[in-house]
Coordinates of C-alpha atoms and ligand atoms in Angstrom, one line a residue:
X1 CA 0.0 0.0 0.0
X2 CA 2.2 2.7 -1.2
X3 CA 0.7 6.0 -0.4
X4 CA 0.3 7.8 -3.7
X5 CA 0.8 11.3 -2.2
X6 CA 4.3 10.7 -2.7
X7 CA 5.7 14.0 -4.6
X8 CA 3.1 15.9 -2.7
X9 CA 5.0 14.8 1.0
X10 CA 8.5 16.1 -0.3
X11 CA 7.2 19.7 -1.5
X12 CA 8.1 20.5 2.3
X13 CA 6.2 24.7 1.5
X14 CA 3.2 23.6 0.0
X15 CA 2.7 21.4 2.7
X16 CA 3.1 24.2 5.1
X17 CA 0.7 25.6 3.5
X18 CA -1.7 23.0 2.7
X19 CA -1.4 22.3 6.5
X20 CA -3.1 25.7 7.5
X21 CA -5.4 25.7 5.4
X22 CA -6.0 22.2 6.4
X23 CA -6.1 23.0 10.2
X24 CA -8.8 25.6 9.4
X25 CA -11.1 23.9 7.7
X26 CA -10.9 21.1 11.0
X27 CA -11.8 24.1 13.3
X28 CA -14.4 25.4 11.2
X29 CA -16.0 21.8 10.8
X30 CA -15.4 21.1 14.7
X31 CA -12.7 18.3 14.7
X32 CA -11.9 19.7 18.2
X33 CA -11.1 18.6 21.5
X34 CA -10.6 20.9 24.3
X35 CA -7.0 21.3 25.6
X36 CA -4.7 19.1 28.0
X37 CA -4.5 22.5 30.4
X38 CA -7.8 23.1 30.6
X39 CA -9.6 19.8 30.4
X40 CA -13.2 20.6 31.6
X41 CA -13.9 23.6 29.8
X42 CA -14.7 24.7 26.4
X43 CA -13.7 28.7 26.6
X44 CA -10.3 27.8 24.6
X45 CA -10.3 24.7 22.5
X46 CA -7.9 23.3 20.0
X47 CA -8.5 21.0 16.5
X48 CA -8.3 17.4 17.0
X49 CA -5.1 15.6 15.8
X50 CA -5.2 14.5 12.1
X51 CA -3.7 13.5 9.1
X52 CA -3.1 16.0 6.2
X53 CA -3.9 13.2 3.5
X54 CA -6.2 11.0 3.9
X55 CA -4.6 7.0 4.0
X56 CA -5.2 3.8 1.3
X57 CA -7.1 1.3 2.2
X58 CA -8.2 -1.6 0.0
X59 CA -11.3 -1.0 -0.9
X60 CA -12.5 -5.1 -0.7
X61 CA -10.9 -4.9 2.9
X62 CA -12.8 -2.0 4.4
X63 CA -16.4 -3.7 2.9
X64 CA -15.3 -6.7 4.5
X65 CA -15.2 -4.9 7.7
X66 CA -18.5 -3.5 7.4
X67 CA -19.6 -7.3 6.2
X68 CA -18.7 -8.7 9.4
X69 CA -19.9 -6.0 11.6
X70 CA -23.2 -7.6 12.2
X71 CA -22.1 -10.4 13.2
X72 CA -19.9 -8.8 15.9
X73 CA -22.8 -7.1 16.7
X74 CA -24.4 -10.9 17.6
X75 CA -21.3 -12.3 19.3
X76 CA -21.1 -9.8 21.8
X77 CA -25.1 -9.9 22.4
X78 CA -24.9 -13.7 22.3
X79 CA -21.8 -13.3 25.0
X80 CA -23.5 -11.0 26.8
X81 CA -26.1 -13.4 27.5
X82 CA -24.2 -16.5 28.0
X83 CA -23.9 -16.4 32.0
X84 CA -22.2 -19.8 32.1
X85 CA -19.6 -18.8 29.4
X86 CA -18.8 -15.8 30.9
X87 CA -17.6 -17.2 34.0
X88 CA -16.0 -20.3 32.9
X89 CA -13.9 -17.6 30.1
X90 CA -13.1 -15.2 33.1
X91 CA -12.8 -18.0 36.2
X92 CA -8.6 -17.4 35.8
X93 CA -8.8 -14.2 35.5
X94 CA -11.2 -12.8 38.2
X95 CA -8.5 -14.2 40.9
X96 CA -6.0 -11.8 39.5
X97 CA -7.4 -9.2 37.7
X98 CA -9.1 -6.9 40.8
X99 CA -11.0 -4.4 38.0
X100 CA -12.5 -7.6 35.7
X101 CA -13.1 -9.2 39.3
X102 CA -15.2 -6.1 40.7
X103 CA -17.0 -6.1 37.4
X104 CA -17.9 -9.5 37.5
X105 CA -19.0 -9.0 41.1
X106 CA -21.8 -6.5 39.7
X107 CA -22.8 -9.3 37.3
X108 CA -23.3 -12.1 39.8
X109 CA -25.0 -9.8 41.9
X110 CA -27.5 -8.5 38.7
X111 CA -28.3 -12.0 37.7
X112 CA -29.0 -13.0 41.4
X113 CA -31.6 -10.0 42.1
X114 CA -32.5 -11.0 38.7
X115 CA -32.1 -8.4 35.8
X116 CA -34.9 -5.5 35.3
X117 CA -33.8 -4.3 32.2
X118 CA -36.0 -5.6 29.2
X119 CA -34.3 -3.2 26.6
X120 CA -30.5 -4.5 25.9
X121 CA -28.6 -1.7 23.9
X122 CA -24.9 -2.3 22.2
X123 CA -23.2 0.9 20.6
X124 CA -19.4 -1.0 19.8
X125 CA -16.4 -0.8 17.4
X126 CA -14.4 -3.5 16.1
X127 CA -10.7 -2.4 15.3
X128 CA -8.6 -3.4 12.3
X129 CA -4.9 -3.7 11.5
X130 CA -4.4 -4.8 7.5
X131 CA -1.9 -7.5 8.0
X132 CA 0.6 -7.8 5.4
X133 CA 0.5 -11.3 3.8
X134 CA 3.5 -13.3 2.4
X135 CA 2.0 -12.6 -1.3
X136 CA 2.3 -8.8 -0.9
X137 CA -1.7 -8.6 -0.2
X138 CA -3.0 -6.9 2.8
X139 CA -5.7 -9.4 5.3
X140 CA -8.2 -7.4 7.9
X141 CA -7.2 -8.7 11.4
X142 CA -9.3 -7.7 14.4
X143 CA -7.1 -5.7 16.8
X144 CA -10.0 -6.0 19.4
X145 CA -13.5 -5.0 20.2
X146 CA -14.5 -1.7 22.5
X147 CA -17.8 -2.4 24.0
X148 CA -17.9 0.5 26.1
X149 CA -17.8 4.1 25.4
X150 CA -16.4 3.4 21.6
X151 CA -15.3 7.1 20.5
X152 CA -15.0 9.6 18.1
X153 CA -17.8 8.2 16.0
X154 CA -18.6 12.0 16.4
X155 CA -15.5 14.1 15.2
X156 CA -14.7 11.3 12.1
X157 CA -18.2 12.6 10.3
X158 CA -16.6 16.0 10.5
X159 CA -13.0 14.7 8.9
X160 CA -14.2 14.1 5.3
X161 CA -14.3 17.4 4.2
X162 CA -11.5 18.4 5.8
X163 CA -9.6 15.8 3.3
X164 CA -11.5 16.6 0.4
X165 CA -10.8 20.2 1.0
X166 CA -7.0 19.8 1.1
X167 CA -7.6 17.6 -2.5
X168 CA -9.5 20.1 -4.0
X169 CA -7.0 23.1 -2.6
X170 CA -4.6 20.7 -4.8
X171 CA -7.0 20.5 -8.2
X172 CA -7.5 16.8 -7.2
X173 CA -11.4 16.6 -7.5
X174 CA -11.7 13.2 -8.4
X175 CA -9.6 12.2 -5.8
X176 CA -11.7 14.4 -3.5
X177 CA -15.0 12.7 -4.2
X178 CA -13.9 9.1 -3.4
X179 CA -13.6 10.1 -0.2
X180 CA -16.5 8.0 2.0
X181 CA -19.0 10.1 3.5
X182 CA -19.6 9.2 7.8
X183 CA -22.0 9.6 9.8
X184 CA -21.5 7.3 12.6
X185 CA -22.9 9.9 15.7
X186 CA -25.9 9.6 13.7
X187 CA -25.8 5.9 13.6
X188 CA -25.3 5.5 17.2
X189 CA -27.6 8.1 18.3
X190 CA -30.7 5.9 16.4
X191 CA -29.6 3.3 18.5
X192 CA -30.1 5.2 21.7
X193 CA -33.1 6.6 20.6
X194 CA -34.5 2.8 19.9
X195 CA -34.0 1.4 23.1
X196 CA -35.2 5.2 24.6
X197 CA -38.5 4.6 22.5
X198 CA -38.5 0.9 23.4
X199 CA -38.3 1.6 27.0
X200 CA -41.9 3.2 26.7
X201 CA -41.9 6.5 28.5
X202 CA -42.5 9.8 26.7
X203 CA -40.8 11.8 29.5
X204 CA -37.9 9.5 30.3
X205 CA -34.1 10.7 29.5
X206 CA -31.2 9.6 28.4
X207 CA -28.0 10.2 31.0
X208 CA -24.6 10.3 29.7
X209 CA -21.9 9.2 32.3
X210 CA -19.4 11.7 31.8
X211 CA -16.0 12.0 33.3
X212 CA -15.3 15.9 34.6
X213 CA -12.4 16.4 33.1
X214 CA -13.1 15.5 29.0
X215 CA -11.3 16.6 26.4
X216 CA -13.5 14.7 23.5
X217 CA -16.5 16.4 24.8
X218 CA -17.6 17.6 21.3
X219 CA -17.4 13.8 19.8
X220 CA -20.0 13.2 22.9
X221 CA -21.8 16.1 22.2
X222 CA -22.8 15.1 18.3
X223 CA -24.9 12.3 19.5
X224 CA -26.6 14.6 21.8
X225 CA -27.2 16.8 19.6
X226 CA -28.5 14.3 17.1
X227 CA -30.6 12.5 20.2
X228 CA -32.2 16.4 21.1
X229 CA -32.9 16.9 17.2
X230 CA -35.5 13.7 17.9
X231 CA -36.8 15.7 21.0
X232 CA -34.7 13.0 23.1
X233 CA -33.2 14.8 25.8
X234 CA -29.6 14.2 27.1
X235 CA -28.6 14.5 31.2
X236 CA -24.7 14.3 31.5
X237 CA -23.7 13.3 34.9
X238 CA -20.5 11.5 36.7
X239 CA -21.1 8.6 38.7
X240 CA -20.8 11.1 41.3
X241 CA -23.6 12.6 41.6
X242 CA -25.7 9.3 40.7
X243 CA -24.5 8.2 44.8
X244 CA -25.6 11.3 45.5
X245 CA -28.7 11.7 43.4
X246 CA -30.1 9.3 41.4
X247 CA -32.6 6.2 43.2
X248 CA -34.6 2.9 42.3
X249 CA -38.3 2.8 42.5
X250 CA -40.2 -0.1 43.7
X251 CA -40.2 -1.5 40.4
X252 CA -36.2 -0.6 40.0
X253 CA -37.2 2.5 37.4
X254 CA -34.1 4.8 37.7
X255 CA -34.3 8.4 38.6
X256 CA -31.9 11.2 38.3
X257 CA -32.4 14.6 40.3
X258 CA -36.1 13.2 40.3
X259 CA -36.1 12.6 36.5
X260 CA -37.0 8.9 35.3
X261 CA -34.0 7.8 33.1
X262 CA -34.7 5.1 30.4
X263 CA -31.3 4.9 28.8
X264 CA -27.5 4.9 30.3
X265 CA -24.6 5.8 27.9
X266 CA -21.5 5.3 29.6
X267 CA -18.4 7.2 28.3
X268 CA -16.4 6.7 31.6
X269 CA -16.3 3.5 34.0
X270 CA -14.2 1.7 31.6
X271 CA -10.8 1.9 33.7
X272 CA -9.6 1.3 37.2
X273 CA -9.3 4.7 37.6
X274 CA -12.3 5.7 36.7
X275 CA -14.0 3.9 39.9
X276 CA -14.0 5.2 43.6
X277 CA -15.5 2.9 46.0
X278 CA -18.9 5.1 45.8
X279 CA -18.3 5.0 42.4
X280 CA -18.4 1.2 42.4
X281 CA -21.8 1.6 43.9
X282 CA -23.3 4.0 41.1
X283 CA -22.4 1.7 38.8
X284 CA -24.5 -1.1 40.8
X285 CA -27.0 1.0 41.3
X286 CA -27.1 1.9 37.6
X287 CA -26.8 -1.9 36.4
X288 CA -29.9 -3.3 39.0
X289 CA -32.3 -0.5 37.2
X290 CA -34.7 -1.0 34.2
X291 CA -33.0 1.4 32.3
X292 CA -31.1 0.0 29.2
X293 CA -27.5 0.7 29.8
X294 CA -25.1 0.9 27.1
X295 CA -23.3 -1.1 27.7
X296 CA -24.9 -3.2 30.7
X297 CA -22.3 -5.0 32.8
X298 CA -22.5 -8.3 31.0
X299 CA -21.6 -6.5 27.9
X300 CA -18.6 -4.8 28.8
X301 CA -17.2 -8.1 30.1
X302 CA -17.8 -9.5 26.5
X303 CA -15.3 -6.8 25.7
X304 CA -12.4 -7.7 27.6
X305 CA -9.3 -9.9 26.3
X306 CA -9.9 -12.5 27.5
X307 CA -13.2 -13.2 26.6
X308 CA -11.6 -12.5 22.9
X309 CA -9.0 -14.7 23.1
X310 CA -11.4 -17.5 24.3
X311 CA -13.3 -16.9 20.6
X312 CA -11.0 -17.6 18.6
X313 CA -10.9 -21.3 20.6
X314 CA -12.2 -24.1 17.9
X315 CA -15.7 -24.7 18.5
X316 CA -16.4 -21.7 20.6
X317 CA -17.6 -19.6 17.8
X318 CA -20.1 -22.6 16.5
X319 CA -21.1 -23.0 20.1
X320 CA -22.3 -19.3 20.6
X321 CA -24.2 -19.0 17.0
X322 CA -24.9 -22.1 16.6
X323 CA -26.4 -22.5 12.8
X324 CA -24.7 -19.5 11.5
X325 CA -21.8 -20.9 9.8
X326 CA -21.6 -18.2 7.0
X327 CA -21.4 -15.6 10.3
X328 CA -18.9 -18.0 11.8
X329 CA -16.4 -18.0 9.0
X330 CA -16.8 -14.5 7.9
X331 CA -15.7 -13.6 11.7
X332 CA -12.9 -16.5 12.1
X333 CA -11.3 -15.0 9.3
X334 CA -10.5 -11.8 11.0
X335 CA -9.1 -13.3 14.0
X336 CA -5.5 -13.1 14.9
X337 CA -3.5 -15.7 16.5
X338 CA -4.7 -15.5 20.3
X339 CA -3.3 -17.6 23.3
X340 CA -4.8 -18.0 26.7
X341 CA -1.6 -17.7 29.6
X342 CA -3.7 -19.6 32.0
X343 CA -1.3 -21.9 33.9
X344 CA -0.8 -25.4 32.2
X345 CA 0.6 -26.5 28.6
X346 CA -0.9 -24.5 26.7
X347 CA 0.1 -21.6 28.3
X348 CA 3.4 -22.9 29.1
X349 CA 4.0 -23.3 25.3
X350 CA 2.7 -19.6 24.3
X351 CA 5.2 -18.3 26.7
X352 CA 8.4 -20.2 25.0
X353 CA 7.3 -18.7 21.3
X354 CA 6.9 -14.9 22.3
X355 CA 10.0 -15.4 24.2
X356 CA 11.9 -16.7 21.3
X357 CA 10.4 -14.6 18.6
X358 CA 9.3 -10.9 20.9
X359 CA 8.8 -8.9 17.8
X360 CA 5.7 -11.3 16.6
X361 CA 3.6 -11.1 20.0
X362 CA 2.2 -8.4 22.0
X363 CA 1.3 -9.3 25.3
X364 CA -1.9 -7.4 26.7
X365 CA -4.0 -7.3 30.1
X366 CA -7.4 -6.3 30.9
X367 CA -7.0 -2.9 30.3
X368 CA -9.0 -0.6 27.8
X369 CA -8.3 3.3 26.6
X370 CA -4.3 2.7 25.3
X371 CA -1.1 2.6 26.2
X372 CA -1.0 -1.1 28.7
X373 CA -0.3 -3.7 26.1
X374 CA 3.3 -4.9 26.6
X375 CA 5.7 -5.2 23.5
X376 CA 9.8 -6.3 22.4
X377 CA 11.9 -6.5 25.3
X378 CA 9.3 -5.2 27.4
X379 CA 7.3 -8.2 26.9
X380 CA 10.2 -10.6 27.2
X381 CA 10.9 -9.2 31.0
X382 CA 7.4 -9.4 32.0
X383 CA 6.6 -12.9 30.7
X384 CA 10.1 -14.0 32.7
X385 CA 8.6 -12.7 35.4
X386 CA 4.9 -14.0 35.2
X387 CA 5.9 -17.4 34.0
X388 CA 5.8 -19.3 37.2
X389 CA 2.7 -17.2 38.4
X390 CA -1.0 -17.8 38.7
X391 CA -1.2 -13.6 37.9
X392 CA -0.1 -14.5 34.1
X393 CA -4.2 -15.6 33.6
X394 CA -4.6 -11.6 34.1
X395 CA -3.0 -11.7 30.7
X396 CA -3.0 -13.1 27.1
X397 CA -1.0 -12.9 24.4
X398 CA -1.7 -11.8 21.0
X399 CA 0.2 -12.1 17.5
X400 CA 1.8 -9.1 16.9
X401 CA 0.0 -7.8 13.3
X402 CA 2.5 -6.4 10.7
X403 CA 1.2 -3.9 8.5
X404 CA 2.7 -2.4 5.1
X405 CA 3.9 1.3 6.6
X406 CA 3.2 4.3 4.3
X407 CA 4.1 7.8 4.3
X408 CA 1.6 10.4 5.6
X409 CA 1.4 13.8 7.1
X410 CA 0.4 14.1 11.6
X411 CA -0.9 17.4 12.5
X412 CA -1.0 18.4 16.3
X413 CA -1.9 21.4 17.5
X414 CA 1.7 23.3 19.1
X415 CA 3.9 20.9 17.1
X416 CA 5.5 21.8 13.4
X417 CA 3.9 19.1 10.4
X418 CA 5.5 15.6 10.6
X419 CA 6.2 13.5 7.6
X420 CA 6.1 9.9 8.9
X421 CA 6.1 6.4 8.2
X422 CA 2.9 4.9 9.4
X423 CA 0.2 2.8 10.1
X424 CA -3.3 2.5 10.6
X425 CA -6.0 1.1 11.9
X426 CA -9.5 0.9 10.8
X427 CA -12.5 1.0 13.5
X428 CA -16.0 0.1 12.2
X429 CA -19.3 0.9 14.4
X430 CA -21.9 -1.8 15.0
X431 CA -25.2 -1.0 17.0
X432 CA -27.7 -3.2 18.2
X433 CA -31.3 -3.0 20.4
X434 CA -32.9 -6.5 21.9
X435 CA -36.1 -6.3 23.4
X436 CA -36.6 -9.5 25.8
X437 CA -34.9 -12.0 22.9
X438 CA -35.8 -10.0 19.9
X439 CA -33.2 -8.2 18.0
X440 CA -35.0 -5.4 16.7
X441 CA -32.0 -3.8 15.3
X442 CA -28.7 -4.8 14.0
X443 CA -26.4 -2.4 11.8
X444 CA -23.2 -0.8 11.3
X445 CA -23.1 2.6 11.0
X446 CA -19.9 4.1 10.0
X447 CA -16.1 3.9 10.3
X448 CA -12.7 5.6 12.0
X449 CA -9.6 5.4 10.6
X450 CA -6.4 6.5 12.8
X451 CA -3.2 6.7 12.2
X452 CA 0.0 6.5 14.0
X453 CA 3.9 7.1 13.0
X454 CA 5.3 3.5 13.2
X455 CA 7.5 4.2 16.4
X456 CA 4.5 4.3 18.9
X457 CA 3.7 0.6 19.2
X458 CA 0.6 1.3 21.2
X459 CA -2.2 4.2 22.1
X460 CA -4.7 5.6 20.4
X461 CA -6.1 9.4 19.5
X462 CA -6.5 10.3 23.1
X463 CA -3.8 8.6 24.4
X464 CA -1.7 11.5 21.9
X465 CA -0.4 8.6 19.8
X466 CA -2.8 8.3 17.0
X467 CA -4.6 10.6 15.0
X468 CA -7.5 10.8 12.9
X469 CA -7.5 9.8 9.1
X470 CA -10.2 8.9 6.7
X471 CA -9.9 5.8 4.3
X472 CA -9.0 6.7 0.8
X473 CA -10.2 3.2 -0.7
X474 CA -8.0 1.8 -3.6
Ligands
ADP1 P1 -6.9 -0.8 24.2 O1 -8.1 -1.4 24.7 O2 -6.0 -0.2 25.2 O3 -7.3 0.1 23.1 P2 -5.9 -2.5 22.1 O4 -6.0 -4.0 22.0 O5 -6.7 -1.8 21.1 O6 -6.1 -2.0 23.6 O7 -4.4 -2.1 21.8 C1 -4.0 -0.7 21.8 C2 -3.1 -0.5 20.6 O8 -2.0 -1.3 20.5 C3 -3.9 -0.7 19.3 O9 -4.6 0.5 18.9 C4 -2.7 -1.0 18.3 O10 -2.1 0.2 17.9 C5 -1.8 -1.7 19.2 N1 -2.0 -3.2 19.1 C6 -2.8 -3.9 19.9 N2 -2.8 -5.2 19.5 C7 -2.0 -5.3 18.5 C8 -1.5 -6.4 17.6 N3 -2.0 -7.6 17.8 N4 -0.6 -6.1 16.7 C9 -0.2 -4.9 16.5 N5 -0.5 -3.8 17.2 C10 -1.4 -4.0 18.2
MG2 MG1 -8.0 -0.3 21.2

């Protein structure tokens, strides 16, 4: 996958150039985030970190993501639901992993009261690397799957005409056109307002679980915006001030400041850090009540690792959809190698290969929002150190995916134009709504591309590694 833009990246004034105009256009479209410095207000704000050119992607690779999409979206559902698979998949892992633990803990305790909720909402993304193949070919390989709080489904429908803007500034209309319109707020903002009009009361609301401090409040913010536009209206609260305000009825209807809630959207409570001790008992609160939360406890745990790396186990697939084979091999063939480091053999024997070969594994643990997977040398020292150690199950190991690295253009805000080697990765959105054991809807509904120089190994857009891109399919 060469780039294409290759003259265009050495011409080091015109890209100076192009870059301004570039960075405009972004503010003016409202690719922003506010600022590290001042993370909870939006009096000065800055663009969000992208790409000057948008990046190739093969065309058959990115419908093939959007092919399979669906049937993510019935995985994690069909997870979601299987109690006994859940905690066989996570048994090894709850004894060393506190955060997965604690979670789990709010799922036992859910299934034992007995869960209110009828309405079951998913809003997820499934992440892509293009693996390069011995035959020069790229292959879509799933880099994992966020269940909860999946961002900037917001700020990528605003990145399209920023790229076809800095394509036209250079004559290149054609170019410019191919460039995929994306809408994905709008996509996942239908969801919400499904399971909101599934949940049956006119006056009901939708709370957002915010963190204070946000810089991607604007990515947030076009969903609401879509959600108000359908006369839906949008609370945003921390967990916070649902200890100190929000209460169960009777009939476990959630309130908030006195206001019945029938949706939850979480975009915090994904990370250790995120949870307090009273913030551990919003979240219970939250998951005993009617309300359709997105995601609801069970579905966040079909998110972690492990639960991935236990999919791509023979039979496990067949087992969860059972007479969907066309659904099973279309996702099978997006899985990368995976290996469970629960003690025994098998584990034994994963632990010997990434040792002898570092720079084909990446070793990962139950961690979401960037930055904890373990790589090289790093890995090496941690497996040494794991190896004889029930805490390994916290972990698994993943093969490390290769792709083709191109040249492309990073703009940050403070920080002079880089011209980079990089690579990408392609997130698709899936949303779903079950009422009782009826899918009522199952789509995707739109993409993000990011893209990172080749030197950061891990982290995404708001871990300042990544940055955002469209697809410019070839
Ligand atoms: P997180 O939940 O923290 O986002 P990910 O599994 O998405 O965890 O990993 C974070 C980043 O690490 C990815 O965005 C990707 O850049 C890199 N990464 C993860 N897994 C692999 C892999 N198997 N091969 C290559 N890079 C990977
Ligand atoms: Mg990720």
């Amino acid at each position: 996958m060469a780039t294409g833009w290759g003259s265009l990246l050495q011409d080091e004034q015109q890209l100076e150039e192009l870059a301004r105009q570039a960075v405009d256009r972004a503010l003016a479209e409202g690719v922003l985030l506010r600022t590290s410095q001042a993370p909870s207000s939006s009096d000065v704000v800055s663009y969000a970190p992208f790409t000057l050119f948008p990046s190739r992607v093969p065309s058959a690779l990115l419908e093939q993501a959007y092919a399979v999409q669906v049937d993510f979206n019935l995985l994690v559902d069909a997870v979601s639901q299987n109690a006994v698979f859940l905690e066989r998949t996570l048994s090894s892992t709850i004894k060393r992993d506190s955060f997965t633990a604690r979670l789990f803990d709010i799922h036992k305790q859910v299934l034992k009261e007995g869960i209110a909720q009828t309405v079951f909402l998913g809003l997820n993304r499934s992440d892509y690397m293009f693996q390069c193949t011995p035959d020069g070919s790229a292959a879509l390989k799933q880099i994992e799957i966020n269940t909860i709080s999946a961002s900037f489904g917001g700020l990528a429908s605003r990145t399209p005409a920023v790229h076809r803007h800095v394509l036209s500034v250079l004559g290149k209309t054609k170019e410019a056109a191919k460039i995929l319109s994306n809408n994905p707020s709008k996509g996942l903002a239908m969801g919400i307002a499904k399971a909101w009009e599934l949940y049956g009361s006119a006056n009901a609301q939708v709370l957002l679980i915010a963190q204070e401090k946000e810089r991607n409040i604007f990515d947030q913010r076009a969903i609401e915006n879509e959600l108000l536009a359908r006369n839906i209206h949008v609370i945003r609260r921390r967990f916070e001030d649902v200890s100190e305000k929000g209460s169960l009825d009777q009939d476990r209807r959630l309130f908030m400041d006195g206001q019945e809630i029938a949706v939850v959207y979480f975009r915090d409570g994904y990370m250790p850090s995120h949870y307090s001790l009273q913030n551990w008992e919003a979240r219970l609160l939250l998951e005993r009540s009617c309300a359709a939360k997105c995601p609801d406890i069970a579905t966040q745990l079909a998110g972690t690792k492990k639960v991935q790396q236990e999919l791509s186990r023979v039979g496990v697939l067949e087992s969860l959809l059972p007479g969907q084979p066309e659904a099973v091999a279309r996702l099978r063939a997006t899985f990368a190698g995976l290996y469970s480091l629960d003690l025994g053999e098998e584990g034994d024997q994963a632990i010997t290969k990434a040792i002898a070969a570092p720079s084909s594994f990446v070793l990962k643990p139950q961690r979401e929002g960037g930055g904890n997977n373990l790589y090289g040398e790093e890995m090496v020292q941690s497996l040494e150190r794991l190896k004889d150690s029930e805490e390994r199950a916290s972990y698994i190991l993943m093969e490390k995916i290769e792709p083709e690295p191109f040249k492309n253009c990073l703009l940050r805000p403070g920080s002079p134009a880089r011209v980079v080697q990089c690579i990408s990765e392609l997130g698709i959105f899936g949303v779903y709504v079950r009422e009782g054991k009826t899918l009522v809807m199952n789509k995707h509904v739109g993409h993000l591309l990011r893209t990172k120089a080749i030197e950061h190994a891990d982290g995404g857009v708001a871990a300042g590694v990544a940055v955002l891109d469209n697809p410019y399919p070839v």
